Tab-separated table of N, CA and C in Angstrom:
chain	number	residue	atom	x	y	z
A	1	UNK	N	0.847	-1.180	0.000
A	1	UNK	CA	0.000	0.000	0.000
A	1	UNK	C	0.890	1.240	0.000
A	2	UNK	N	0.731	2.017	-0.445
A	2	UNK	CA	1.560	3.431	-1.071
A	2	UNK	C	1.238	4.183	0.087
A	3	UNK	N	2.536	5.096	0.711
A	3	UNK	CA	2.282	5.889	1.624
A	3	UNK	C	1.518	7.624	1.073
A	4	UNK	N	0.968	8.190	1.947
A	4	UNK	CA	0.124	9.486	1.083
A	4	UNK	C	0.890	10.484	1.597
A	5	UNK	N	1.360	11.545	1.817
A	5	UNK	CA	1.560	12.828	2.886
A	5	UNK	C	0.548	13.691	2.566
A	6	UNK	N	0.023	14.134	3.881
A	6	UNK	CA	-1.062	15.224	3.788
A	6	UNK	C	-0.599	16.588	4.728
A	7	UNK	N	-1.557	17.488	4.583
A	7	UNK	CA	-0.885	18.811	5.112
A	7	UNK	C	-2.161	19.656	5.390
A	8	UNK	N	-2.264	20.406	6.327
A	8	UNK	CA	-3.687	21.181	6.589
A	8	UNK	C	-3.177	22.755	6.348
A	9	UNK	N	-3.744	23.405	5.747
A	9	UNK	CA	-3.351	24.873	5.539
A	9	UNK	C	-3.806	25.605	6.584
A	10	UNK	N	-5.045	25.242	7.487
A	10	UNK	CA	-5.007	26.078	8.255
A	10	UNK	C	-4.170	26.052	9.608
A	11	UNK	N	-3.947	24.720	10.090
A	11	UNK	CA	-3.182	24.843	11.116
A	11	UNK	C	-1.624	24.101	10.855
A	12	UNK	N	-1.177	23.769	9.862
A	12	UNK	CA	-0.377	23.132	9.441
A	12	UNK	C	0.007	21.946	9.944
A	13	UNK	N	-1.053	20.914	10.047
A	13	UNK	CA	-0.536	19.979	10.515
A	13	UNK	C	0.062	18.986	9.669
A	14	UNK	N	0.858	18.532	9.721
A	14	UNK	CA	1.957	16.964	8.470
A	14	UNK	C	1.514	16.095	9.078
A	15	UNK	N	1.468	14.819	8.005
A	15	UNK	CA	1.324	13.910	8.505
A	15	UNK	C	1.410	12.648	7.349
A	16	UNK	N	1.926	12.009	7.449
A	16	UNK	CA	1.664	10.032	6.278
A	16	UNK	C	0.864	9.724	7.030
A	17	UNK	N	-0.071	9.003	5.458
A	17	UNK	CA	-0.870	8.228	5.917
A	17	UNK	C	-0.972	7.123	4.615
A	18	UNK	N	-1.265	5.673	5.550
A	18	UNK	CA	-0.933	4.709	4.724
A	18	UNK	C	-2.142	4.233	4.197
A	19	UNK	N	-2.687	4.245	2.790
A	19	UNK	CA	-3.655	4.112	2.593
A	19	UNK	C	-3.917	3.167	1.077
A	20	UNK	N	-5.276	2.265	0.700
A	20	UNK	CA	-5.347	1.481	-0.858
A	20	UNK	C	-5.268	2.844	-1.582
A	21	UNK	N	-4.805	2.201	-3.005
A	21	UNK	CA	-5.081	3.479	-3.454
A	21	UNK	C	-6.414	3.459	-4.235
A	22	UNK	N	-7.274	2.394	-3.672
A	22	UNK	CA	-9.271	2.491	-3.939
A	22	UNK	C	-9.587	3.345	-3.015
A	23	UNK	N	-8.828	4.059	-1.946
A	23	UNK	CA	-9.183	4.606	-0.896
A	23	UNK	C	-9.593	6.480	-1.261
A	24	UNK	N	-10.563	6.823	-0.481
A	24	UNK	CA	-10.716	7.926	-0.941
A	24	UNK	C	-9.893	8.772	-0.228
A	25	UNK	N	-9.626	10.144	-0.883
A	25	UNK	CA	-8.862	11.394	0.155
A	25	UNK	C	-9.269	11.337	1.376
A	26	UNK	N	-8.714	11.594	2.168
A	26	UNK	CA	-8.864	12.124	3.458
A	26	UNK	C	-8.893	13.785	3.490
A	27	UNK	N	-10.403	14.523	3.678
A	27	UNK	CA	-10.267	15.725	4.105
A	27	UNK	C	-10.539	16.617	5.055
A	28	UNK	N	-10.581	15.752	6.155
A	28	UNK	CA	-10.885	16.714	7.274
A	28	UNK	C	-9.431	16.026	8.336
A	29	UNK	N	-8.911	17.320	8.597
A	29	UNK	CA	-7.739	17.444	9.534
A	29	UNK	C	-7.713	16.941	10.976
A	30	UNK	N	-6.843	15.479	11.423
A	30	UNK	CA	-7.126	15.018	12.593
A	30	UNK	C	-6.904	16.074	13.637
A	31	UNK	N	-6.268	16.927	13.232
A	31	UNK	CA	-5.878	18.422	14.657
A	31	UNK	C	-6.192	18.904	15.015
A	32	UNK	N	-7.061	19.797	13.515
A	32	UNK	CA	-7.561	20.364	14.556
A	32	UNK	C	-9.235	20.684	13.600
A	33	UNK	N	-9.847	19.786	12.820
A	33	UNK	CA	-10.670	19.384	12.222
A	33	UNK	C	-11.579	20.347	10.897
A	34	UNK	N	-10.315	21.032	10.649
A	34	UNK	CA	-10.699	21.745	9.627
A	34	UNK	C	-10.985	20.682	8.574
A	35	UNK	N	-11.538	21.173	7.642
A	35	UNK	CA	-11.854	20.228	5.996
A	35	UNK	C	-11.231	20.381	5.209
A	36	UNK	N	-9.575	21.385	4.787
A	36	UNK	CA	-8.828	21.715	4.045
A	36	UNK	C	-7.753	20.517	3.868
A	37	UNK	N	-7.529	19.268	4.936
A	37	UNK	CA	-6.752	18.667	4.325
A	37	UNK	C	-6.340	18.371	3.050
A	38	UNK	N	-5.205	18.730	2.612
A	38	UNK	CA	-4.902	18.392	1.622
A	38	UNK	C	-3.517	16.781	1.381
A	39	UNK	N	-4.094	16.149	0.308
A	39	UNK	CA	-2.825	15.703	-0.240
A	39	UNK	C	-1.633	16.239	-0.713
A	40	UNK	N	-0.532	16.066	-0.358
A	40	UNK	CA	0.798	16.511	-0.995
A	40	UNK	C	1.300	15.480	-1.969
A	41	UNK	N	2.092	16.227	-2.995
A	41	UNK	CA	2.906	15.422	-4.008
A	41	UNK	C	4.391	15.435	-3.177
A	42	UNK	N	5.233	14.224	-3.492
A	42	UNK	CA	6.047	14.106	-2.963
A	42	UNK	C	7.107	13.446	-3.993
A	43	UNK	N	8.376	13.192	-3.336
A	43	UNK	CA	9.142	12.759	-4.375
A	43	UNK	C	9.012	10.768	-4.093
A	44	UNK	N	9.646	10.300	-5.031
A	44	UNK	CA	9.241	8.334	-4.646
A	44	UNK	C	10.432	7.941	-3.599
A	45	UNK	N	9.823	6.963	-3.130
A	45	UNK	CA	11.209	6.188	-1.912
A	45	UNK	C	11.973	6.078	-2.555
A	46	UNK	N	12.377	5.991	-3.723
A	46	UNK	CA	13.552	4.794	-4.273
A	46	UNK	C	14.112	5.598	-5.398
A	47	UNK	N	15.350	5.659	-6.139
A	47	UNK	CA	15.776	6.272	-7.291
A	47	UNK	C	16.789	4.852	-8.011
A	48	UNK	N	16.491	5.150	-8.638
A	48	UNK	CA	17.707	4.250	-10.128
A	48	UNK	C	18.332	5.303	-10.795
A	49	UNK	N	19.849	4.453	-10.220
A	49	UNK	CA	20.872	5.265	-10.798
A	49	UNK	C	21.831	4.342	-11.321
A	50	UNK	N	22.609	5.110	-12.305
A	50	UNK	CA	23.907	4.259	-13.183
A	50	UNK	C	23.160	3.251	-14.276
A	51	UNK	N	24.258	2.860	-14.615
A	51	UNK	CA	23.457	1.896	-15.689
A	51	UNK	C	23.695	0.304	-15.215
A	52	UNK	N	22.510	-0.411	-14.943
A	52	UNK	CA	22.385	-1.616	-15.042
A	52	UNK	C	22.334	-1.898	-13.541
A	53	UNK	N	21.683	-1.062	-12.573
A	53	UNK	CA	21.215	-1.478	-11.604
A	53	UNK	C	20.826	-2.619	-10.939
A	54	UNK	N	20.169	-3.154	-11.966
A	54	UNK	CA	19.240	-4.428	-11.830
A	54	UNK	C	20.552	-5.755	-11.628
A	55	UNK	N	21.596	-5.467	-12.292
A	55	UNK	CA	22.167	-7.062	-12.898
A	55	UNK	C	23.034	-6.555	-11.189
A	56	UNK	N	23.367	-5.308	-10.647
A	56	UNK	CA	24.250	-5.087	-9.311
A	56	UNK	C	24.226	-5.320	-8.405
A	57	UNK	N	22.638	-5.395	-7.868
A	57	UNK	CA	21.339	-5.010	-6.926
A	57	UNK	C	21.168	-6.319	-6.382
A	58	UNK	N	21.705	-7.438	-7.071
A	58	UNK	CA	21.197	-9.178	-6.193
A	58	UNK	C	22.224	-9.518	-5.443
A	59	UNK	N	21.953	-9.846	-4.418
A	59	UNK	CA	23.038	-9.918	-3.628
A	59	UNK	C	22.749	-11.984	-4.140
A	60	UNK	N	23.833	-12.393	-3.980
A	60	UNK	CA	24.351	-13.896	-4.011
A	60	UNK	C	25.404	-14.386	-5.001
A	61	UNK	N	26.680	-13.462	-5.049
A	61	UNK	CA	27.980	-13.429	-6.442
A	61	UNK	C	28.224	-12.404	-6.911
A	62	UNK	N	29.141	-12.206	-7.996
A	62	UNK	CA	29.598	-11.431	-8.734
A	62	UNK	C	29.620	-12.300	-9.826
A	63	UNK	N	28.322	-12.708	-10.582
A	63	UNK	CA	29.067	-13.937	-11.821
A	63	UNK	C	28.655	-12.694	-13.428
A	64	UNK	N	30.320	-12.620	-13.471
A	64	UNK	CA	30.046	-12.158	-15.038
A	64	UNK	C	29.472	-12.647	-16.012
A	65	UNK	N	28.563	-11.918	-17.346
A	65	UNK	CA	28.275	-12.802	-17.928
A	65	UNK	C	28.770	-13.423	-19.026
A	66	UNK	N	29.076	-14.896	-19.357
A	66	UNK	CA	29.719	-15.865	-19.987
A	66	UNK	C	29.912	-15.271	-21.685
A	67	UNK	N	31.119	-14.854	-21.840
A	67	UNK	CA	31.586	-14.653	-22.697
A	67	UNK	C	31.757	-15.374	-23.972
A	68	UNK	N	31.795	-15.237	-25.412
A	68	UNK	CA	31.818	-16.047	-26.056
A	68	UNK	C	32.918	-16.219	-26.810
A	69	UNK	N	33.947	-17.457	-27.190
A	69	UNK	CA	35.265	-17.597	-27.469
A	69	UNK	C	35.349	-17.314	-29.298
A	70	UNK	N	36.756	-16.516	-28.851
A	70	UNK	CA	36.230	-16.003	-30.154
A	70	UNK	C	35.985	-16.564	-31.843
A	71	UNK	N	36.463	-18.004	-31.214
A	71	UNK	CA	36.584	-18.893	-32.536
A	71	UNK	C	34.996	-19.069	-33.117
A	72	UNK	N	33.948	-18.785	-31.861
A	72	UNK	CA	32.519	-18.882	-31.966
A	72	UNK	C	32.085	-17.752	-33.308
A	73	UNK	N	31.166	-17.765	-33.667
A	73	UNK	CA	30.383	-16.663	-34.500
A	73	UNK	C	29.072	-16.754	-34.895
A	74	UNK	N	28.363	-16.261	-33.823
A	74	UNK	CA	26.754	-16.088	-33.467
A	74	UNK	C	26.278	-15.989	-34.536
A	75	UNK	N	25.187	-17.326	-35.310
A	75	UNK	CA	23.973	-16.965	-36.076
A	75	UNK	C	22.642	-16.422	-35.853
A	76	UNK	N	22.567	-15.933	-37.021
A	76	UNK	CA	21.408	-15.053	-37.302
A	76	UNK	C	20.444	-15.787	-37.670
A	77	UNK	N	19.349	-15.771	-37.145
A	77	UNK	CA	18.128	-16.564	-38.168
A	77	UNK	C	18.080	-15.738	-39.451
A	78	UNK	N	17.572	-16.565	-40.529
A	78	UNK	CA	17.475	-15.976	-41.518
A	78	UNK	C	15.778	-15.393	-41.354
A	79	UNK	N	16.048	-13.607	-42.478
A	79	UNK	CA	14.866	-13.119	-42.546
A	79	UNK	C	14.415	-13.418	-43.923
A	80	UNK	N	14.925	-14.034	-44.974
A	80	UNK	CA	14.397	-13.801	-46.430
A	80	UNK	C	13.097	-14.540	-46.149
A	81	UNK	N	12.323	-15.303	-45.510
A	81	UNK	CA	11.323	-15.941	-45.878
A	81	UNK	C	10.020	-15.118	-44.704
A	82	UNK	N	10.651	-14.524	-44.417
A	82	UNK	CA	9.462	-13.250	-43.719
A	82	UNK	C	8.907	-13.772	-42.311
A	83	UNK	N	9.638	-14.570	-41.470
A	83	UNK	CA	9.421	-15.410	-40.471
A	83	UNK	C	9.959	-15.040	-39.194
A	84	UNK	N	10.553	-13.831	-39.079
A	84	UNK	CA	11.329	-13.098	-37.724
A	84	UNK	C	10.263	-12.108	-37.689
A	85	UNK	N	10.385	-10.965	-36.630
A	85	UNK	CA	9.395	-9.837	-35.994
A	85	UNK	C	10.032	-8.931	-36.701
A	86	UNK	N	10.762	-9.089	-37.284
A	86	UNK	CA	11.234	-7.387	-37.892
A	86	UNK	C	10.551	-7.234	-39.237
A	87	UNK	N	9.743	-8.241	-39.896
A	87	UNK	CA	9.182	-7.854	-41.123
A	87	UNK	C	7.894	-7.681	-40.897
Protein backbone atom coordinates (compact mmCIF):
# COMPACT_ATOMS: atom_id res chain seq x y z
CA UNK A 1 0.00 0.00 0.00
CA UNK A 2 1.56 3.43 -1.07
CA UNK A 3 2.28 5.89 1.62
CA UNK A 4 0.12 9.49 1.08
CA UNK A 5 1.56 12.83 2.89
CA UNK A 6 -1.06 15.22 3.79
CA UNK A 7 -0.89 18.81 5.11
CA UNK A 8 -3.69 21.18 6.59
CA UNK A 9 -3.35 24.87 5.54
CA UNK A 10 -5.01 26.08 8.25
CA UNK A 11 -3.18 24.84 11.12
CA UNK A 12 -0.38 23.13 9.44
CA UNK A 13 -0.54 19.98 10.52
CA UNK A 14 1.96 16.96 8.47
CA UNK A 15 1.32 13.91 8.51
CA UNK A 16 1.66 10.03 6.28
CA UNK A 17 -0.87 8.23 5.92
CA UNK A 18 -0.93 4.71 4.72
CA UNK A 19 -3.66 4.11 2.59
CA UNK A 20 -5.35 1.48 -0.86
CA UNK A 21 -5.08 3.48 -3.45
CA UNK A 22 -9.27 2.49 -3.94
CA UNK A 23 -9.18 4.61 -0.90
CA UNK A 24 -10.72 7.93 -0.94
CA UNK A 25 -8.86 11.39 0.15
CA UNK A 26 -8.86 12.12 3.46
CA UNK A 27 -10.27 15.72 4.11
CA UNK A 28 -10.89 16.71 7.27
CA UNK A 29 -7.74 17.44 9.53
CA UNK A 30 -7.13 15.02 12.59
CA UNK A 31 -5.88 18.42 14.66
CA UNK A 32 -7.56 20.36 14.56
CA UNK A 33 -10.67 19.38 12.22
CA UNK A 34 -10.70 21.75 9.63
CA UNK A 35 -11.85 20.23 6.00
CA UNK A 36 -8.83 21.71 4.04
CA UNK A 37 -6.75 18.67 4.33
CA UNK A 38 -4.90 18.39 1.62
CA UNK A 39 -2.82 15.70 -0.24
CA UNK A 40 0.80 16.51 -1.00
CA UNK A 41 2.91 15.42 -4.01
CA UNK A 42 6.05 14.11 -2.96
CA UNK A 43 9.14 12.76 -4.37
CA UNK A 44 9.24 8.33 -4.65
CA UNK A 45 11.21 6.19 -1.91
CA UNK A 46 13.55 4.79 -4.27
CA UNK A 47 15.78 6.27 -7.29
CA UNK A 48 17.71 4.25 -10.13
CA UNK A 49 20.87 5.26 -10.80
CA UNK A 50 23.91 4.26 -13.18
CA UNK A 51 23.46 1.90 -15.69
CA UNK A 52 22.38 -1.62 -15.04
CA UNK A 53 21.22 -1.48 -11.60
CA UNK A 54 19.24 -4.43 -11.83
CA UNK A 55 22.17 -7.06 -12.90
CA UNK A 56 24.25 -5.09 -9.31
CA UNK A 57 21.34 -5.01 -6.93
CA UNK A 58 21.20 -9.18 -6.19
CA UNK A 59 23.04 -9.92 -3.63
CA UNK A 60 24.35 -13.90 -4.01
CA UNK A 61 27.98 -13.43 -6.44
CA UNK A 62 29.60 -11.43 -8.73
CA UNK A 63 29.07 -13.94 -11.82
CA UNK A 64 30.05 -12.16 -15.04
CA UNK A 65 28.28 -12.80 -17.93
CA UNK A 66 29.72 -15.87 -19.99
CA UNK A 67 31.59 -14.65 -22.70
CA UNK A 68 31.82 -16.05 -26.06
CA UNK A 69 35.26 -17.60 -27.47
CA UNK A 70 36.23 -16.00 -30.15
CA UNK A 71 36.58 -18.89 -32.54
CA UNK A 72 32.52 -18.88 -31.97
CA UNK A 73 30.38 -16.66 -34.50
CA UNK A 74 26.75 -16.09 -33.47
CA UNK A 75 23.97 -16.97 -36.08
CA UNK A 76 21.41 -15.05 -37.30
CA UNK A 77 18.13 -16.56 -38.17
CA UNK A 78 17.48 -15.98 -41.52
CA UNK A 79 14.87 -13.12 -42.55
CA UNK A 80 14.40 -13.80 -46.43
CA UNK A 81 11.32 -15.94 -45.88
CA UNK A 82 9.46 -13.25 -43.72
CA UNK A 83 9.42 -15.41 -40.47
CA UNK A 84 11.33 -13.10 -37.72
CA UNK A 85 9.39 -9.84 -35.99
CA UNK A 86 11.23 -7.39 -37.89
CA UNK A 87 9.18 -7.85 -41.12
Amino acid sequence: MPIYEYRCPSCGFQKEHLQKMSDQPLSTCPSCGSQGYAKLLSAAGFQLKGSGWYATDFKGGSTAPAATSPTETPTAPACAGGGCACH
